Amino acid sequence: MWRSERRIRPGGVEGVTIRATRRLAVALWLGSASLVLSGCAVAPPAPPEARLEAPVREWAGRFSVVIDAAVPGGNQDTVAGRFALAARGTPGARALDLELVSPFGQTVATGRREPDGRSALTLSDGRTVRAPSLDALLERALGWPLPIERLPDWLDDRFETVVARDPQGRVTMAEDSGWRIEREPRRWALRRPHGDTQLRVVLVLDR
């Protein structure tokens, strides 16, 4: 199971709930992600497709997601795990393979994005759901967004807006797709508003 923490800060506002984390707990802790994916078509896994003849780039590491209530003194929830991401092709026609793993080594979900954008997410019980976007599938399954489709561009220093660079010219702060990105060599801190909450994602790259 994924680790989830819920804390009420001193002077907190009672009744403040984090819908996103509640959906995550239902979807991933109890293995019933169909409850939050009911709007997507459910289909058996498609037969393997021929691999693209293009170089493969791979990244792996740890992630944590912290969801803060927008109201001062509200609730805070945290989810953590590991990820592996592989990318092939060019930014305009990129294929992606994603694996999300719990801290205890259990595969929670695997995702696949085709070069034309069509995407599939396979859940831990073997069911596969499909949608035109991998990011959209992940948000519906987890309850909060993860910028997986933009991440390969960010790792290659391609951002919508560069805010700051270090003395060597490396990007240390940027903005893209609604995310505020603070970057160190192997640690990334991402922030963005999400409904009535503030979302913080930390990525630590192992490779």
mmCIF file of N, CA and C in Angstrom, residues 4-73:
data_model
loop_
_atom_site.group_PDB
_atom_site.id
_atom_site.type_symbol
_atom_site.label_atom_id
_atom_site.label_comp_id
_atom_site.label_asym_id
_atom_site.label_seq_id
_atom_site.Cartn_x
_atom_site.Cartn_y
_atom_site.Cartn_z
ATOM 1 N N SER A 4 0.003 7.124 3.278
ATOM 2 C CA SER A 4 -0.802 8.354 3.293
ATOM 3 C C SER A 4 -0.885 8.857 4.717
ATOM 4 N N GLU A 5 -0.640 10.128 4.902
ATOM 5 C CA GLU A 5 -0.683 10.728 6.222
ATOM 6 C C GLU A 5 -1.700 11.850 6.218
ATOM 7 N N ARG A 6 -2.392 12.015 7.320
ATOM 8 C CA ARG A 6 -3.372 13.094 7.454
ATOM 9 C C ARG A 6 -3.137 13.768 8.785
ATOM 10 N N ARG A 7 -2.873 15.040 8.764
ATOM 11 C CA ARG A 7 -2.590 15.767 9.988
ATOM 12 C C ARG A 7 -3.473 17.005 10.053
ATOM 13 N N ILE A 8 -3.952 17.303 11.243
ATOM 14 C CA ILE A 8 -4.704 18.536 11.477
ATOM 15 C C ILE A 8 -3.763 19.489 12.188
ATOM 16 N N ARG A 9 -3.420 20.583 11.545
ATOM 17 C CA ARG A 9 -2.519 21.536 12.163
ATOM 18 C C ARG A 9 -3.210 22.240 13.323
ATOM 19 N N PRO A 10 -2.438 22.695 14.311
ATOM 20 C CA PRO A 10 -3.050 23.419 15.434
ATOM 21 C C PRO A 10 -3.887 24.575 14.917
ATOM 22 N N GLY A 11 -5.103 24.698 15.484
ATOM 23 C CA GLY A 11 -5.991 25.768 15.056
ATOM 24 C C GLY A 11 -6.622 25.484 13.717
ATOM 25 N N GLY A 12 -6.601 24.202 13.291
ATOM 26 C CA GLY A 12 -7.088 23.844 11.971
ATOM 27 C C GLY A 12 -8.574 24.068 11.837
ATOM 28 N N VAL A 13 -8.998 24.123 10.606
ATOM 29 C CA VAL A 13 -10.407 24.331 10.305
ATOM 30 C C VAL A 13 -11.059 22.975 10.173
ATOM 31 N N GLU A 14 -11.961 22.612 11.078
ATOM 32 C CA GLU A 14 -12.611 21.320 11.011
ATOM 33 C C GLU A 14 -13.497 21.265 9.778
ATOM 34 N N GLY A 15 -13.600 20.074 9.257
ATOM 35 C CA GLY A 15 -14.471 19.884 8.107
ATOM 36 C C GLY A 15 -13.800 20.098 6.786
ATOM 37 N N VAL A 16 -12.536 20.587 6.787
ATOM 38 C CA VAL A 16 -11.820 20.749 5.523
ATOM 39 C C VAL A 16 -11.391 19.378 5.055
ATOM 40 N N THR A 17 -11.774 18.988 3.886
ATOM 41 C CA THR A 17 -11.422 17.656 3.367
ATOM 42 C C THR A 17 -10.645 17.793 2.099
ATOM 43 N N ILE A 18 -9.841 16.805 1.839
ATOM 44 C CA ILE A 18 -9.026 16.770 0.622
ATOM 45 C C ILE A 18 -9.598 15.681 -0.272
ATOM 46 N N ARG A 19 -10.468 16.082 -1.166
ATOM 47 C CA ARG A 19 -11.137 15.088 -2.001
ATOM 48 C C ARG A 19 -10.151 14.258 -2.803
ATOM 49 N N ALA A 20 -9.073 14.917 -3.266
ATOM 50 C CA ALA A 20 -8.122 14.189 -4.105
ATOM 51 C C ALA A 20 -7.529 13.014 -3.368
ATOM 52 N N THR A 21 -7.104 13.190 -2.120
ATOM 53 C CA THR A 21 -6.484 12.102 -1.372
ATOM 54 C C THR A 21 -7.510 11.043 -1.005
ATOM 55 N N ARG A 22 -8.747 11.450 -0.744
ATOM 56 C CA ARG A 22 -9.773 10.452 -0.475
ATOM 57 C C ARG A 22 -9.950 9.545 -1.674
ATOM 58 N N ARG A 23 -9.976 10.138 -2.871
ATOM 59 C CA ARG A 23 -10.107 9.299 -4.073
ATOM 60 C C ARG A 23 -8.888 8.410 -4.239
ATOM 61 N N LEU A 24 -7.712 8.936 -3.933
ATOM 62 C CA LEU A 24 -6.498 8.116 -4.033
ATOM 63 C C LEU A 24 -6.581 6.926 -3.103
ATOM 64 N N ALA A 25 -7.023 7.150 -1.855
ATOM 65 C CA ALA A 25 -7.101 6.052 -0.905
ATOM 66 C C ALA A 25 -8.063 4.988 -1.394
ATOM 67 N N VAL A 26 -9.212 5.410 -1.945
ATOM 68 C CA VAL A 26 -10.178 4.440 -2.458
ATOM 69 C C VAL A 26 -9.613 3.701 -3.655
ATOM 70 N N ALA A 27 -8.987 4.458 -4.569
ATOM 71 C CA ALA A 27 -8.545 3.863 -5.828
ATOM 72 C C ALA A 27 -7.363 2.947 -5.667
ATOM 73 N N LEU A 28 -6.374 3.353 -4.876
ATOM 74 C CA LEU A 28 -5.118 2.617 -4.825
ATOM 75 C C LEU A 28 -4.991 1.759 -3.580
ATOM 76 N N TRP A 29 -5.432 2.196 -2.444
ATOM 77 C CA TRP A 29 -5.328 1.376 -1.241
ATOM 78 C C TRP A 29 -6.238 0.162 -1.336
ATOM 79 N N LEU A 30 -7.441 0.320 -1.816
ATOM 80 C CA LEU A 30 -8.395 -0.777 -1.853
ATOM 81 C C LEU A 30 -8.446 -1.467 -3.204
ATOM 82 N N GLY A 31 -7.649 -1.008 -4.163
ATOM 83 C CA GLY A 31 -7.581 -1.670 -5.464
ATOM 84 C C GLY A 31 -8.845 -1.532 -6.271
ATOM 85 N N SER A 32 -9.613 -0.467 -6.049
ATOM 86 C CA SER A 32 -10.874 -0.304 -6.766
ATOM 87 C C SER A 32 -10.861 0.986 -7.542
ATOM 88 N N ALA A 33 -9.852 1.161 -8.348
ATOM 89 C CA ALA A 33 -9.717 2.406 -9.098
ATOM 90 C C ALA A 33 -10.852 2.615 -10.074
ATOM 91 N N SER A 34 -11.637 1.577 -10.349
ATOM 92 C CA SER A 34 -12.757 1.760 -11.265
ATOM 93 C C SER A 34 -13.761 2.755 -10.723
ATOM 94 N N LEU A 35 -13.783 2.985 -9.410
ATOM 95 C CA LEU A 35 -14.728 3.939 -8.844
ATOM 96 C C LEU A 35 -14.463 5.348 -9.315
ATOM 97 N N VAL A 36 -13.200 5.686 -9.536
ATOM 98 C CA VAL A 36 -12.885 7.029 -9.993
ATOM 99 C C VAL A 36 -12.605 7.070 -11.474
ATOM 100 N N LEU A 37 -12.600 5.919 -12.111
ATOM 101 C CA LEU A 37 -12.358 5.869 -13.547
ATOM 102 C C LEU A 37 -13.613 5.444 -14.299
ATOM 103 N N SER A 38 -14.773 5.546 -13.652
ATOM 104 C CA SER A 38 -15.991 5.063 -14.277
ATOM 105 C C SER A 38 -16.329 5.821 -15.539
ATOM 106 N N GLY A 39 -15.781 7.026 -15.707
ATOM 107 C CA GLY A 39 -16.049 7.785 -16.917
ATOM 108 C C GLY A 39 -15.222 7.358 -18.097
ATOM 109 N N CYS A 40 -14.247 6.444 -17.896
ATOM 110 C CA CYS A 40 -13.398 5.987 -18.991
ATOM 111 C C CYS A 40 -13.860 4.621 -19.451
ATOM 112 N N ALA A 41 -13.647 4.352 -20.711
ATOM 113 C CA ALA A 41 -13.986 3.043 -21.243
ATOM 114 C C ALA A 41 -13.026 2.012 -20.691
ATOM 115 N N VAL A 42 -13.573 0.862 -20.228
ATOM 116 C CA VAL A 42 -12.760 -0.228 -19.711
ATOM 117 C C VAL A 42 -12.651 -1.290 -20.784
ATOM 118 N N ALA A 43 -11.435 -1.745 -21.053
ATOM 119 C CA ALA A 43 -11.217 -2.720 -22.112
ATOM 120 C C ALA A 43 -10.118 -3.660 -21.679
ATOM 121 N N PRO A 44 -10.097 -4.887 -22.231
ATOM 122 C CA PRO A 44 -8.993 -5.800 -21.917
ATOM 123 C C PRO A 44 -7.700 -5.256 -22.469
ATOM 124 N N PRO A 45 -6.571 -5.653 -21.890
ATOM 125 C CA PRO A 45 -5.288 -5.156 -22.393
ATOM 126 C C PRO A 45 -5.114 -5.437 -23.872
ATOM 127 N N ALA A 46 -4.616 -4.434 -24.597
ATOM 128 C CA ALA A 46 -4.397 -4.591 -26.030
ATOM 129 C C ALA A 46 -3.165 -5.448 -26.268
ATOM 130 N N PRO A 47 -3.102 -6.163 -27.405
ATOM 131 C CA PRO A 47 -1.904 -6.944 -27.712
ATOM 132 C C PRO A 47 -0.705 -6.036 -27.838
ATOM 133 N N PRO A 48 0.482 -6.536 -27.502
ATOM 134 C CA PRO A 48 1.686 -5.701 -27.607
ATOM 135 C C PRO A 48 1.867 -5.164 -29.011
ATOM 136 N N GLU A 49 2.250 -3.891 -29.109
ATOM 137 C CA GLU A 49 2.496 -3.275 -30.400
ATOM 138 C C GLU A 49 3.987 -3.244 -30.670
ATOM 139 N N ALA A 50 4.327 -3.130 -31.947
ATOM 140 C CA ALA A 50 5.740 -3.095 -32.326
ATOM 141 C C ALA A 50 6.411 -1.887 -31.694
ATOM 142 N N ARG A 51 7.572 -2.061 -31.147
ATOM 143 C CA ARG A 51 8.305 -0.976 -30.521
ATOM 144 C C ARG A 51 8.809 -0.006 -31.568
ATOM 145 N N LEU A 52 8.802 1.272 -31.210
ATOM 146 C CA LEU A 52 9.250 2.286 -32.144
ATOM 147 C C LEU A 52 10.753 2.181 -32.351
ATOM 148 N N GLU A 53 11.183 2.385 -33.579
ATOM 149 C CA GLU A 53 12.613 2.377 -33.878
ATOM 150 C C GLU A 53 13.184 3.750 -33.539
ATOM 151 N N ALA A 54 13.398 3.991 -32.286
ATOM 152 C CA ALA A 54 13.932 5.275 -31.829
ATOM 153 C C ALA A 54 14.685 5.035 -30.533
ATOM 154 N N PRO A 55 15.676 5.871 -30.241
ATOM 155 C CA PRO A 55 16.409 5.706 -28.984
ATOM 156 C C PRO A 55 15.467 5.812 -27.788
ATOM 157 N N VAL A 56 15.742 5.030 -26.777
ATOM 158 C CA VAL A 56 14.941 5.029 -25.560
ATOM 159 C C VAL A 56 15.705 5.766 -24.467
ATOM 160 N N ARG A 57 15.026 6.700 -23.810
ATOM 161 C CA ARG A 57 15.597 7.389 -22.650
ATOM 162 C C ARG A 57 14.809 6.958 -21.426
ATOM 163 N N GLU A 58 15.509 6.702 -20.343
ATOM 164 C CA GLU A 58 14.863 6.175 -19.150
ATOM 165 C C GLU A 58 15.255 6.986 -17.916
ATOM 166 N N TRP A 59 14.277 7.155 -17.027
ATOM 167 C CA TRP A 59 14.502 7.805 -15.738
ATOM 168 C C TRP A 59 13.791 6.992 -14.665
ATOM 169 N N ALA A 60 14.322 7.030 -13.461
ATOM 170 C CA ALA A 60 13.689 6.347 -12.334
ATOM 171 C C ALA A 60 14.008 7.118 -11.068
ATOM 172 N N GLY A 61 13.136 6.990 -10.091
ATOM 173 C CA GLY A 61 13.377 7.682 -8.840
ATOM 174 C C GLY A 61 12.202 7.574 -7.897
ATOM 175 N N ARG A 62 12.195 8.473 -6.924
ATOM 176 C CA ARG A 62 11.156 8.509 -5.901
ATOM 177 C C ARG A 62 10.315 9.773 -6.073
ATOM 178 N N PHE A 63 9.086 9.694 -5.636
ATOM 179 C CA PHE A 63 8.243 10.885 -5.660
ATOM 180 C C PHE A 63 7.436 10.960 -4.373
ATOM 181 N N SER A 64 7.074 12.163 -4.022
ATOM 182 C CA SER A 64 6.119 12.385 -2.935
ATOM 183 C C SER A 64 5.191 13.506 -3.362
ATOM 184 N N VAL A 65 3.952 13.392 -2.954
ATOM 185 C CA VAL A 65 2.934 14.392 -3.260
ATOM 186 C C VAL A 65 2.354 14.877 -1.941
ATOM 187 N N VAL A 66 2.392 16.181 -1.733
ATOM 188 C CA VAL A 66 1.829 16.792 -0.527
ATOM 189 C C VAL A 66 0.684 17.688 -0.962
ATOM 190 N N ILE A 67 -0.481 17.483 -0.364
ATOM 191 C CA ILE A 67 -1.672 18.254 -0.701
ATOM 192 C C ILE A 67 -2.035 19.095 0.512
ATOM 193 N N ASP A 68 -1.897 20.411 0.366
ATOM 194 C CA ASP A 68 -2.199 21.345 1.451
ATOM 195 C C ASP A 68 -3.544 22.002 1.194
ATOM 196 N N ALA A 69 -4.370 22.116 2.224
ATOM 197 C CA ALA A 69 -5.589 22.903 2.105
ATOM 198 C C ALA A 69 -5.221 24.356 1.870
ATOM 199 N N ALA A 70 -5.987 25.017 0.994
ATOM 200 C CA ALA A 70 -5.717 26.426 0.709
ATOM 201 C C ALA A 70 -6.014 27.302 1.921
ATOM 202 N N VAL A 71 -6.859 26.821 2.837
ATOM 203 C CA VAL A 71 -7.204 27.591 4.033
ATOM 204 C C VAL A 71 -6.072 27.462 5.045
ATOM 205 N N PRO A 72 -5.509 28.549 5.538
ATOM 206 C CA PRO A 72 -4.438 28.458 6.542
ATOM 207 C C PRO A 72 -4.872 27.614 7.737
ATOM 208 N N GLY A 73 -3.996 26.707 8.169
ATOM 209 C CA GLY A 73 -4.317 25.841 9.286
ATOM 210 C C GLY A 73 -5.161 24.651 8.909
#
